[in-house]
Short mmCIF file of C-alpha atoms in Angstrom, two decimals:
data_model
loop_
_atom_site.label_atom_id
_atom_site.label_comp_id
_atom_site.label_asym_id
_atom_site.label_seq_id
_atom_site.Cartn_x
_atom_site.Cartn_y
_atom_site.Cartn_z
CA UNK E 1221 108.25 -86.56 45.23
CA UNK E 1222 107.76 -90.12 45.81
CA UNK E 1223 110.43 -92.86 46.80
CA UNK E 1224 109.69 -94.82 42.98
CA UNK E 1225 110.93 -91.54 41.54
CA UNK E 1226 114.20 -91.10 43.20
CA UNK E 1227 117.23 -92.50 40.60
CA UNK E 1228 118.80 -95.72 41.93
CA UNK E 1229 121.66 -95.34 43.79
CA UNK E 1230 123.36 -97.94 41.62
CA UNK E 1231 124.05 -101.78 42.05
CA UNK E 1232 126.25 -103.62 44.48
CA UNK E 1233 129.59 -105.16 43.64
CA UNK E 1234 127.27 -108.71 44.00
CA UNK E 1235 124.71 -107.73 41.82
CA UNK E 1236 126.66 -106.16 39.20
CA UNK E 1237 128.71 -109.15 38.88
CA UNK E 1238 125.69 -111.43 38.22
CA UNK E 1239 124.65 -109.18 35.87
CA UNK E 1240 127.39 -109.40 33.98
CA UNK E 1241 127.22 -113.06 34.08
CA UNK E 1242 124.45 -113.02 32.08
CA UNK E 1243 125.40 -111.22 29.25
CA UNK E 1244 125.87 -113.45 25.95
CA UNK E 1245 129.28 -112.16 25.84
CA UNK E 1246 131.76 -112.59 28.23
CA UNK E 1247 133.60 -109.72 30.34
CA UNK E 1248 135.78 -109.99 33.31
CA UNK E 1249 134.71 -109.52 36.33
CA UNK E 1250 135.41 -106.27 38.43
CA UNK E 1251 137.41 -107.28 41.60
CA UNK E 1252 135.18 -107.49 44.68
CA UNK E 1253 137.30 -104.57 46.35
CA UNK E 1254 136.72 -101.99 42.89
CA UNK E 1255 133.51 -100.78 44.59
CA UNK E 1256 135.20 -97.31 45.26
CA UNK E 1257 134.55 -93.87 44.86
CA UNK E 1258 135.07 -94.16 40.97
CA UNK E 1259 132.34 -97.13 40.76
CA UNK E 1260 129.55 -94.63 41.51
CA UNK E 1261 127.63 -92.48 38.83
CA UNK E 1262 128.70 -88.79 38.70
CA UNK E 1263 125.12 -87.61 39.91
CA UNK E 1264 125.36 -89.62 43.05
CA UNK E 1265 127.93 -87.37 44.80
CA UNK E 1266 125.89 -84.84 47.22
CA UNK E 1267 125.83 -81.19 45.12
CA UNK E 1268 128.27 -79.80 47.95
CA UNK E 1269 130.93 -82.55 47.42
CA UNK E 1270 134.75 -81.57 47.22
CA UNK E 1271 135.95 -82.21 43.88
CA UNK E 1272 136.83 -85.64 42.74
CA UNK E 1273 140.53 -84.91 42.98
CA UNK E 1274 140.32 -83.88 46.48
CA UNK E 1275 139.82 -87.50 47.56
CA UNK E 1276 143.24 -88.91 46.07
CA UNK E 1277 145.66 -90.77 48.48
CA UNK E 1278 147.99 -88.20 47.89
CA UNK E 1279 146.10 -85.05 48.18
CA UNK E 1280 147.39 -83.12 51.19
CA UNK E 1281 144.95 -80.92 53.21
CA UNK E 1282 146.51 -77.81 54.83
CA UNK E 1283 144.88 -79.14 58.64
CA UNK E 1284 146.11 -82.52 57.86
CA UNK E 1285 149.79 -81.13 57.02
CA UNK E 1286 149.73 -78.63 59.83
CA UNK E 1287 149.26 -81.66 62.39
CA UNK E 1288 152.42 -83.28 61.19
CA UNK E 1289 155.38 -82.75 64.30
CA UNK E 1290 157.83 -81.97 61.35
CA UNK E 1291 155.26 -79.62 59.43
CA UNK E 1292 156.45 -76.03 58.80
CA UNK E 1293 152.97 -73.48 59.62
CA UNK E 1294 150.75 -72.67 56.36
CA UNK E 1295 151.97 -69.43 56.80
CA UNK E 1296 155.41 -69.73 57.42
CA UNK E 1297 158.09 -68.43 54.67
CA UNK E 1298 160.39 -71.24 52.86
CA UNK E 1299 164.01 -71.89 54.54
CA UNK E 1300 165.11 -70.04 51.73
CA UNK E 1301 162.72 -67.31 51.29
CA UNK E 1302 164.00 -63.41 51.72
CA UNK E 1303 163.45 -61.45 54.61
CA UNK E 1304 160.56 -58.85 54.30
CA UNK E 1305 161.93 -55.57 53.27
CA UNK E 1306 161.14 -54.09 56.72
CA UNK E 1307 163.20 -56.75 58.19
CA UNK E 1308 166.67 -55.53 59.77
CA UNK E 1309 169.77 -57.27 59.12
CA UNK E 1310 171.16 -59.79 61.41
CA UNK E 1311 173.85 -57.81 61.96
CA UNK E 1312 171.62 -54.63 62.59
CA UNK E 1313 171.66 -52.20 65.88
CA UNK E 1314 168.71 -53.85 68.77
CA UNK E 1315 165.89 -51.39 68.99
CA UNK E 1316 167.12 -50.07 72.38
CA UNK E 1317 170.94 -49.58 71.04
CA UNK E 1318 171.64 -45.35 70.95
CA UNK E 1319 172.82 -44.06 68.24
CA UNK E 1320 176.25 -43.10 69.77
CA UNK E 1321 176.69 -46.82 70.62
CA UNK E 1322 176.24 -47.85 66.90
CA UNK E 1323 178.25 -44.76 65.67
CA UNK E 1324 181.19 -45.81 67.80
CA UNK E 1325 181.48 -49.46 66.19
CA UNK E 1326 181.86 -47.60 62.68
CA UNK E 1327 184.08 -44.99 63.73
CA UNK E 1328 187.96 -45.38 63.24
CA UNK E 1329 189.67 -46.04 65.97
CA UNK E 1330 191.81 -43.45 65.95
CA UNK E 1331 188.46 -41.15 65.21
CA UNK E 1332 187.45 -37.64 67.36
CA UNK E 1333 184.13 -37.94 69.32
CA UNK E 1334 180.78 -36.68 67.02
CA UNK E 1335 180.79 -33.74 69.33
CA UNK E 1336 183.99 -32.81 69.45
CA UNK E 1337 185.36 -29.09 67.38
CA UNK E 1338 187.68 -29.12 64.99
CA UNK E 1339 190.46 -28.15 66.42
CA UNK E 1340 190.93 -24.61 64.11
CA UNK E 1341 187.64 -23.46 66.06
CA UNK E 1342 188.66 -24.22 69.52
CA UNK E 1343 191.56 -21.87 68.51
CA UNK E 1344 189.76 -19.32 67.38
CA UNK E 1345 187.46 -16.39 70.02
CA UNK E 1346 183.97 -16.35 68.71
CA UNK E 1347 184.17 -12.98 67.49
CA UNK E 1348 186.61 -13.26 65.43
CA UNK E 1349 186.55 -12.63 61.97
CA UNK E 1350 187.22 -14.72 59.05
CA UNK E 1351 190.72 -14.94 57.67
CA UNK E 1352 190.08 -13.24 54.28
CA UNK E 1353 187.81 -10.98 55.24
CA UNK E 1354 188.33 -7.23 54.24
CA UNK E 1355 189.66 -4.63 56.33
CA UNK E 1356 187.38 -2.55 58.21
CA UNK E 1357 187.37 1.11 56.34
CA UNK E 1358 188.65 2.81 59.83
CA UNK E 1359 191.26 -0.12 59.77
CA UNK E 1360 193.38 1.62 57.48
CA UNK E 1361 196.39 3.87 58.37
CA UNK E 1362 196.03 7.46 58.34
CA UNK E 1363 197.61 8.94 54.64
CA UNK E 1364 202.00 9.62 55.72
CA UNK E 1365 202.51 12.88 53.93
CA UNK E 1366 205.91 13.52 55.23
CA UNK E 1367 206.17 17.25 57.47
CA UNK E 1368 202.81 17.89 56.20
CA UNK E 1369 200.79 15.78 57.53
CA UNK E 1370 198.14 17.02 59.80
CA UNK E 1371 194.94 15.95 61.92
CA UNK E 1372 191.78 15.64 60.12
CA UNK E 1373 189.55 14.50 62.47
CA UNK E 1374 187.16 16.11 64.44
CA UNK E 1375 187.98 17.22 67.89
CA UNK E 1376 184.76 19.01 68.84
CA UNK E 1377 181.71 16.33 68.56
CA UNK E 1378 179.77 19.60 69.48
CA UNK E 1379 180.70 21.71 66.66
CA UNK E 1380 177.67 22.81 64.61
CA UNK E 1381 178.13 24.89 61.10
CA UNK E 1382 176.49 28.68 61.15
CA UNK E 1383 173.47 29.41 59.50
CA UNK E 1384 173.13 28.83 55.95
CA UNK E 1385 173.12 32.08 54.65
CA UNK E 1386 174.47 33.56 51.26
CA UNK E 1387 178.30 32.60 50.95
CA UNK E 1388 181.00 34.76 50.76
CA UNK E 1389 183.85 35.29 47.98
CA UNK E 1390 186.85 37.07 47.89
CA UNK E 1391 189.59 37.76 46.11
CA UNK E 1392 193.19 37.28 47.61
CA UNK E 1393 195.71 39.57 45.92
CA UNK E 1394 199.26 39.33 46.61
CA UNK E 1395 199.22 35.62 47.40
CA UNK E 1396 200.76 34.35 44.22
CA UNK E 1397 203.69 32.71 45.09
CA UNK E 1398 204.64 29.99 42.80
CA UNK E 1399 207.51 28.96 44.19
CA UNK E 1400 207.98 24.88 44.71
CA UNK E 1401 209.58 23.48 47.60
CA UNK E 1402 211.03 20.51 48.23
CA UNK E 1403 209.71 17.99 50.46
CA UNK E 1404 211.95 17.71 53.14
CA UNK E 1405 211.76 21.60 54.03
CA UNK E 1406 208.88 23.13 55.55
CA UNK E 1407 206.66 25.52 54.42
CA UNK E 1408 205.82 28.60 56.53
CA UNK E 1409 202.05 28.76 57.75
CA UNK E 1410 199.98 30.65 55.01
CA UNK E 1411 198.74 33.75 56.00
CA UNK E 1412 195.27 33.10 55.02
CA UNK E 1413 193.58 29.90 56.49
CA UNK E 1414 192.62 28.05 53.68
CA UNK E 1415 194.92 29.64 51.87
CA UNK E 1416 194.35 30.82 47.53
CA UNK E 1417 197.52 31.01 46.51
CA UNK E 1418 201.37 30.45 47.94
CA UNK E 1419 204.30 27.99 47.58
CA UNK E 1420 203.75 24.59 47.67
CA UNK E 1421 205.43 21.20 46.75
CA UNK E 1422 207.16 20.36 43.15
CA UNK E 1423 204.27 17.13 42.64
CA UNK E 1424 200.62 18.10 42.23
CA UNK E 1425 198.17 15.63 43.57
CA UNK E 1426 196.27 13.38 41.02
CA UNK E 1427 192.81 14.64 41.06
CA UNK E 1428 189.58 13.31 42.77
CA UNK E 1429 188.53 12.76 46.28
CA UNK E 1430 191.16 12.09 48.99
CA UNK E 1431 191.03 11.13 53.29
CA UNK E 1432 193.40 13.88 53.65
CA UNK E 1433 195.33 16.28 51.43
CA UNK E 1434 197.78 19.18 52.53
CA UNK E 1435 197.90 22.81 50.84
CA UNK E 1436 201.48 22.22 50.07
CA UNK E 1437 200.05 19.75 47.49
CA UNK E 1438 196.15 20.81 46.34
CA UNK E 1439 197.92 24.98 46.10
CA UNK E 1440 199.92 23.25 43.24
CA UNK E 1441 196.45 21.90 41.60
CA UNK E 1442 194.88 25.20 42.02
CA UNK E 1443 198.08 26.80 40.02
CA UNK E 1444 197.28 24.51 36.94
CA UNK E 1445 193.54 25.58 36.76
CA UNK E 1446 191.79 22.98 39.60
CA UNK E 1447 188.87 23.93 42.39
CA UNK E 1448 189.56 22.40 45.68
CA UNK E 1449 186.31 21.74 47.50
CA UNK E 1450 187.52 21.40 51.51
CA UNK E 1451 185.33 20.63 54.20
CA UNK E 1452 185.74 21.15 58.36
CA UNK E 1453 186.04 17.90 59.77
CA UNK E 1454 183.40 17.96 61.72
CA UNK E 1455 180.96 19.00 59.28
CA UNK E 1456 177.56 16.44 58.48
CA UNK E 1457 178.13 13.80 56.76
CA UNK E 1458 175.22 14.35 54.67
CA UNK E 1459 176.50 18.40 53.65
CA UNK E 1460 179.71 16.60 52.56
CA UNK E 1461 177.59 13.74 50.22
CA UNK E 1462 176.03 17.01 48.92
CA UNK E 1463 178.91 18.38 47.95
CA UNK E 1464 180.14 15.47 46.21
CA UNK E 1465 176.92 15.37 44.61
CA UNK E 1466 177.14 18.60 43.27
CA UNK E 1467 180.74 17.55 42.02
CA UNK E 1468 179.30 14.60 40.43
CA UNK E 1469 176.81 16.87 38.75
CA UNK E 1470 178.61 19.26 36.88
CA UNK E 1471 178.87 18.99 33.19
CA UNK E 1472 181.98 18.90 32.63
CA UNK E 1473 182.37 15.33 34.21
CA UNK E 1474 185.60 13.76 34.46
CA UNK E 1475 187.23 16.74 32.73
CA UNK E 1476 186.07 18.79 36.15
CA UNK E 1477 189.66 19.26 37.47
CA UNK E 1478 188.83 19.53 41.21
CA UNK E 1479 190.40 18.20 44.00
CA UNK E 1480 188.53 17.11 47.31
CA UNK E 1481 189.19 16.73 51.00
CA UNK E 1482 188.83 17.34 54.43
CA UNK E 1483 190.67 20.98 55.97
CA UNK E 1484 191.25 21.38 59.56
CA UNK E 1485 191.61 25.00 60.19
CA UNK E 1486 188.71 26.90 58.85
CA UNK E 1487 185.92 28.74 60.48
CA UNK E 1488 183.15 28.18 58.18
CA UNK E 1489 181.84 24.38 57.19
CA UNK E 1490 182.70 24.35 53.31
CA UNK E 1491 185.07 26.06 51.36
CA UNK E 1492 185.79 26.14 47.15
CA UNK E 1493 189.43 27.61 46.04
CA UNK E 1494 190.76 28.48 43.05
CA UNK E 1495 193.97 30.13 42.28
CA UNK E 1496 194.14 33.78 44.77
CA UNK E 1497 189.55 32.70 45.06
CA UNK E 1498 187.84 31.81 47.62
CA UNK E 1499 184.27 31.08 48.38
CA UNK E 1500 183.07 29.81 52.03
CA UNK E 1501 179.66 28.69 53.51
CA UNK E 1502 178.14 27.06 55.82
CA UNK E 1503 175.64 25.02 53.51
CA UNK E 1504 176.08 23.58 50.44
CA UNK E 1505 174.23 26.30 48.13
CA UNK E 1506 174.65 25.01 44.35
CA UNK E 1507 173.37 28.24 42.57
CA UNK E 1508 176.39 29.80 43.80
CA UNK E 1509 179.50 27.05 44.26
CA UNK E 1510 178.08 27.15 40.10
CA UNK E 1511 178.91 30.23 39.51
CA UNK E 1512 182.18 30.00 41.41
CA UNK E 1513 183.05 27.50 39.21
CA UNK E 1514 181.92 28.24 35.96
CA UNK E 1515 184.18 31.77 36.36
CA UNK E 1516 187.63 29.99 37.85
CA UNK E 1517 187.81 26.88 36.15
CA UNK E 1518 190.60 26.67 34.24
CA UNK E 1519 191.92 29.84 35.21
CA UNK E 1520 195.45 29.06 37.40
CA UNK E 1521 198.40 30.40 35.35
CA UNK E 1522 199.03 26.86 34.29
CA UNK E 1523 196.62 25.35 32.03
CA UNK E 1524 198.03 21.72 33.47
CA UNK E 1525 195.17 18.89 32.78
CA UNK E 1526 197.42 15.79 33.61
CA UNK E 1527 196.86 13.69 36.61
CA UNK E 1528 199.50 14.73 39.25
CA UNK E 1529 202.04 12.37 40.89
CA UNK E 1530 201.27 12.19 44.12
CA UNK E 1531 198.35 10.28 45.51
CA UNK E 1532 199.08 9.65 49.31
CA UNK E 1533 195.29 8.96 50.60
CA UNK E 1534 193.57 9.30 47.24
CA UNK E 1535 189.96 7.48 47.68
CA UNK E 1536 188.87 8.20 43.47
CA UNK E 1537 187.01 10.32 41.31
#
C-alpha cells in the first residue's frame, strides 16, 4: 500500500486551532496542553493497545503496586482474612511436640499417667475370673445327706465295664421290708448290693436325675411304683448319656416315675430296680431295660405319683 493511502494521523494542537479560526462561527479554542490521549481518533491506537481505561492517573498496575516499600505482595491474604483451613491454631502443638507432651498440658493436675492401670486391675492376678461369673460345675459341694451319705466318685480310673452281653434279671423275694426309719438312725447294710427292696427313710426323693442319691431314699421311690436307673461311677460318660437318652425316650414322658443316679457298690456298669426287680448290664441294651420297664412300672405296693420331699443333689428331670 502506498504512503497517500495511509489515514492521517490527525492534526496538531497548531493546526487544529487555525482551523477552527476559520470557521464562520466562532468556537473556543482547545487549550494548547488538551493534545492528550483523548484528542486522538479511536483507530489511531496500535490494535494491541491496553484499553483506554488502563491509562488513567489512577489506575494501579499490580508491578507498579508491588514496588511500593509499604505494598502488601499480590498474593498475600488481607490483615483480616481467615487462616486456610489446614492452618493450625496459634495456640496449636509445634510439629516436633509428642503427643505425651501435649496430653500432659490437658490433663488435670491431679490426673494418673495415660499408661497407668486402674487401680482394680493391679489388684487383681491375671487369671482371675470375673466377679459375677458362674460357678464352675465341679465348684459345687458334694449333696450332705446326713449318715447316708457316701462316695460317688470313681476310685479306679482303670475300671472298664464287662462285655456287653444279654442282661440279667432277677427277682428278690423276701426283701420287702417297708419299714421307715428315721433319719438320725442308721440303716443296716442291705443284703443285696443294689438292693430291691428294704427299709428306708420316711421322705421319698422328688423324681428326676440327681449327683448322688442313697437307697435309704430312692428304696422309698421304688415302694410307690418308680424305676431307679443307677450307674457305677466309673462307667463312660457316653453309656450314662445313653441311658438318659433312653429315659428321655420313653412314652410315658414326664409321667415316667424314675429316679436317676450314680451307685457305688455294684459289680456290673448299669443297673434298673423296681420294687424286689432287678436288671444289670454292662451296656445300655434298650430292647430289654423296655421290657423291664414296661412290666414294673407302677407296680410298688404304693401307687404314690407325687413328687417326694427330699431333693438333696437333685440336678432335674
Amino acid at each position: 500500500m502506498s504512503r497517500w493511502n495511509r489515514r492521517p494521523r490527525g492534526l496538531t494542537p497548531a493546526l487544529l486551532a487555525l482551523a477552527l479560526a476559520a470557521c464562520s462561527e466562532p468556537s473556543a479554542l482547545l487549550p494548547v496542553d488538551a493534545g492528550t490521549a483523548d484528542a486522538a481518533t479511536a483507530d489511531a491506537a496500535p490494535v494491541d493497545a491496553a484499553p483506554a481505561d488502563a491509562a488513567r492517573p489512577d489506575a494501579r498496575i499490580p508491578d507498579v503496586d508491588a514496588r511500593r516499600p509499604d505494598a502488601a505482595p499480590v498474593d498475600a491474604a488481607p490483615p483480616d482474612a481467615a487462616p486456610p483451613a489446614d492452618a493450625a491454631p496459634a495456640d496449636a502443638t509445634p510439629a516436633d511436640a509428642s503427643p505425651a507432651d501435649a496430653a500432659a498440658d490437658a490433663a488435670p493436675i491431679d490426673a494418673a499417667p495415660a499408661d497407668a492401670a486402674p487401680p482394680e486391675l493391679d489388684a487383681a492376678p491375671l487369671d482371675a475370673a470375673p466377679q459375677d461369673a458362674a460357678p464352675k460345675a465341679d465348684a459345687a459341694p458334694p449333696p450332705n445327706h446326713g449318715i447316708d451319705t457316701f462316695d460317688y466318685t470313681c476310685h479306679d480310673p482303670a475300671w472298664r465295664p464287662g462285655a456287653c452281653v444279654a442282661g440279667v434279671g432277677e427277682f428278690n423275694d423276701g426283701e420287702g421290708n417297708q419299714q421307715h426309719i428315721a433319719d438320725d438312725i442308721e440303716i443296716p447294710p442291705y443284703p443285696l448290693s443294689p438292693p430291691s427292696a428294704g427299709a428306708h427313710r420316711s421322705r421319698w426323693a422328688r423324681w428326676g436325675e440327681y449327683v448322688s442319691l442313697p437307697p435309704q431314699r430312692w428304696l422309698h421311690n421304688l415302694e410307690h411304683g418308680g424305676i431307679a436307673f443307677l450307674y457305677h461311677p466309673c462307667t463312660p460318660p457316653e453309656m450314662v448319656q445313653a441311658l438318659r437318652d433312653l429315659i428321655h425316650a420313653r412314652p410315658e414322658g414326664d409321667g415316667l416315675l424314675y429316679i436317676l443316679t450314680p451307685y457305688a457298690d455294684m459289680e456290673h456298669a448299669i443297673a434298673v430296680v423296681a420294687w424286689e426287680w432287678r436288671y444289670q448290664a454292662d451296656c445300655v441294651r434298650p430292647d430289654e431295660i423296655g421290657l423291664f420297664i414296661n412290666r414294673f412300672h407302677g407296680m410298688g405296693p404304693e401307687a404314690v405319683a407325687a413328687d417326694g420331699a427330699y431333693s438333696e443333689g437333685f440336678i432335674g428331670r
